[in-house]
PDB file of C-alpha atoms in Angstrom:
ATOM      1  CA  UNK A   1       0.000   0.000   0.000  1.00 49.00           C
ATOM      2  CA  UNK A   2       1.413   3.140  -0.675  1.00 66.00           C
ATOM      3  CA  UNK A   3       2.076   5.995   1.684  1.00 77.00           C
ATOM      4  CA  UNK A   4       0.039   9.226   1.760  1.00 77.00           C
ATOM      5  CA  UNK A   5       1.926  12.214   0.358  1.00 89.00           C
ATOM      6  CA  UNK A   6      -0.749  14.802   2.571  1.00 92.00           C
ATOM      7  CA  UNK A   7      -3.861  14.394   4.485  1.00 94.00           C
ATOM      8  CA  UNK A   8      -6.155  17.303   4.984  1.00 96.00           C
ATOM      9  CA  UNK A   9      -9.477  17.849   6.488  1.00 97.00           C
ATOM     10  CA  UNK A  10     -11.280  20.756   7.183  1.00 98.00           C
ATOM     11  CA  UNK A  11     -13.398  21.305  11.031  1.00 96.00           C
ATOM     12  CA  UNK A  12     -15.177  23.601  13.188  1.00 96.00           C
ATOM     13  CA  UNK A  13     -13.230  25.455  16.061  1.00 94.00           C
ATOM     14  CA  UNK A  14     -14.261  28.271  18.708  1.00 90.00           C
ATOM     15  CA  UNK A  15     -16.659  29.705  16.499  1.00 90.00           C
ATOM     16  CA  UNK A  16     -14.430  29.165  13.112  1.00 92.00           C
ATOM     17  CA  UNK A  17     -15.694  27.754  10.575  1.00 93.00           C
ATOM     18  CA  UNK A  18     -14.065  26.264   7.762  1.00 95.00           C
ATOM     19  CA  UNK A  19     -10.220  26.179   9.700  1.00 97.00           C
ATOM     20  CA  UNK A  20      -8.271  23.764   7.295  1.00 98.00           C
ATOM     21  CA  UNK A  21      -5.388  21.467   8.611  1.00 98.00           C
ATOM     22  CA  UNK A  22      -2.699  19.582   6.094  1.00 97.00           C
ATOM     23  CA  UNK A  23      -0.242  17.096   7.118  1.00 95.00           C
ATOM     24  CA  UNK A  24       2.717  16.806   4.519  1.00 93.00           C
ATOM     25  CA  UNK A  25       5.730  15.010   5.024  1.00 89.00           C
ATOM     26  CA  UNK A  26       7.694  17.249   7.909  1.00 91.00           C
ATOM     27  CA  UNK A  27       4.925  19.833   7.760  1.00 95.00           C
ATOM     28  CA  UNK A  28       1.496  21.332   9.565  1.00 96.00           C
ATOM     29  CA  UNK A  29      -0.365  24.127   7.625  1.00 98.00           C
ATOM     30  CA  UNK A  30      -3.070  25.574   9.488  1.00 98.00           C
ATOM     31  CA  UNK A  31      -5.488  27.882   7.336  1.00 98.00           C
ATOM     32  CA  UNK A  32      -8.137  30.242   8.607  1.00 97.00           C
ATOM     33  CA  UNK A  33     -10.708  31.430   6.773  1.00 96.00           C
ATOM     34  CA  UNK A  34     -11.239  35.830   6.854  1.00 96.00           C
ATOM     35  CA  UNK A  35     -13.482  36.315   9.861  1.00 94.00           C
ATOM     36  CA  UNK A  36     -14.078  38.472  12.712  1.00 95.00           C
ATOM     37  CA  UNK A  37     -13.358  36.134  15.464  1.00 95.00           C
ATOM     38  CA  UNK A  38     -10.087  35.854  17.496  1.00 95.00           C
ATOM     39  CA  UNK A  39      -6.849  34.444  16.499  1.00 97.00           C
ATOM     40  CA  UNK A  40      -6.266  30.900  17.541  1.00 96.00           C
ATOM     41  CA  UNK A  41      -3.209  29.392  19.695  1.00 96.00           C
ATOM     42  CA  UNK A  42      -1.616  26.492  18.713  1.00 95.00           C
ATOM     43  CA  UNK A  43       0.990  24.773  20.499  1.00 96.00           C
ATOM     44  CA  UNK A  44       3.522  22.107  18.297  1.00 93.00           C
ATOM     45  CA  UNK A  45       6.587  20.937  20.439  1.00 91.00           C
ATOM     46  CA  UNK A  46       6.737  23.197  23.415  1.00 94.00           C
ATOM     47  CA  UNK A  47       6.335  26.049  20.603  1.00 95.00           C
ATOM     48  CA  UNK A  48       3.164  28.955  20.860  1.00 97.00           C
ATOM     49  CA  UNK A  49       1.943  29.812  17.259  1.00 97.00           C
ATOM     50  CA  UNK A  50      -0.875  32.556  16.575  1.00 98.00           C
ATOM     51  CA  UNK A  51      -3.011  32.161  13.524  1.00 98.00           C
ATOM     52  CA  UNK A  52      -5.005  35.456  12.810  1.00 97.00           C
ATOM     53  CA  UNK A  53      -7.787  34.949  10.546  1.00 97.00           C
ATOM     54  CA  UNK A  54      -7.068  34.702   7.058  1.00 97.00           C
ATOM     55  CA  UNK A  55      -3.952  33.284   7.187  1.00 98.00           C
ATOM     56  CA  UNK A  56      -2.204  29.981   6.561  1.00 98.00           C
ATOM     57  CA  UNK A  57       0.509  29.054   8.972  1.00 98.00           C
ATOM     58  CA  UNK A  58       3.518  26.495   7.759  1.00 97.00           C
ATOM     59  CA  UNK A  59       5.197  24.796  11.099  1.00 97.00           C
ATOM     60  CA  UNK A  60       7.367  22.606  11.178  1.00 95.00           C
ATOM     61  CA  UNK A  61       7.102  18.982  12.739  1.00 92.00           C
ATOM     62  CA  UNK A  62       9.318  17.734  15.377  1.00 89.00           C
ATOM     63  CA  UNK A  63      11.149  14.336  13.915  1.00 83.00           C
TER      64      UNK A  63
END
């Protein structure tokens, strides 16, 4: 079977809809959609990320 090159789903959270999440090999990209509700927090490895709406945040993954 071969291995997937990305996953990505989309969900509801605090109020946003539509927040999309891709896995890639090595890689997390969070994407809000343009809204009026509050950033969101996001912790990867001991690490504190903000994600304002409307944007798409690359992080890294911890091997």
């Amino acid at each position: 079977m071969p291995e997937l090159s990305s996953y990505g789903f989309a969900l509801r959270y605090r109020g946003h809809w539509g927040v999309r999440l891709r896995l890639t090999h090595g890689r997390l990209e969070i994407t809000l959609p343009r809204s009026h509700q509050s950033p969101v927090d996001v912790r990867l490895a001991g690490r504190a990320y903000r994600v304002e709406p409307g944007e798409t945040r690359r992080l890294t993954l911890p091997e």
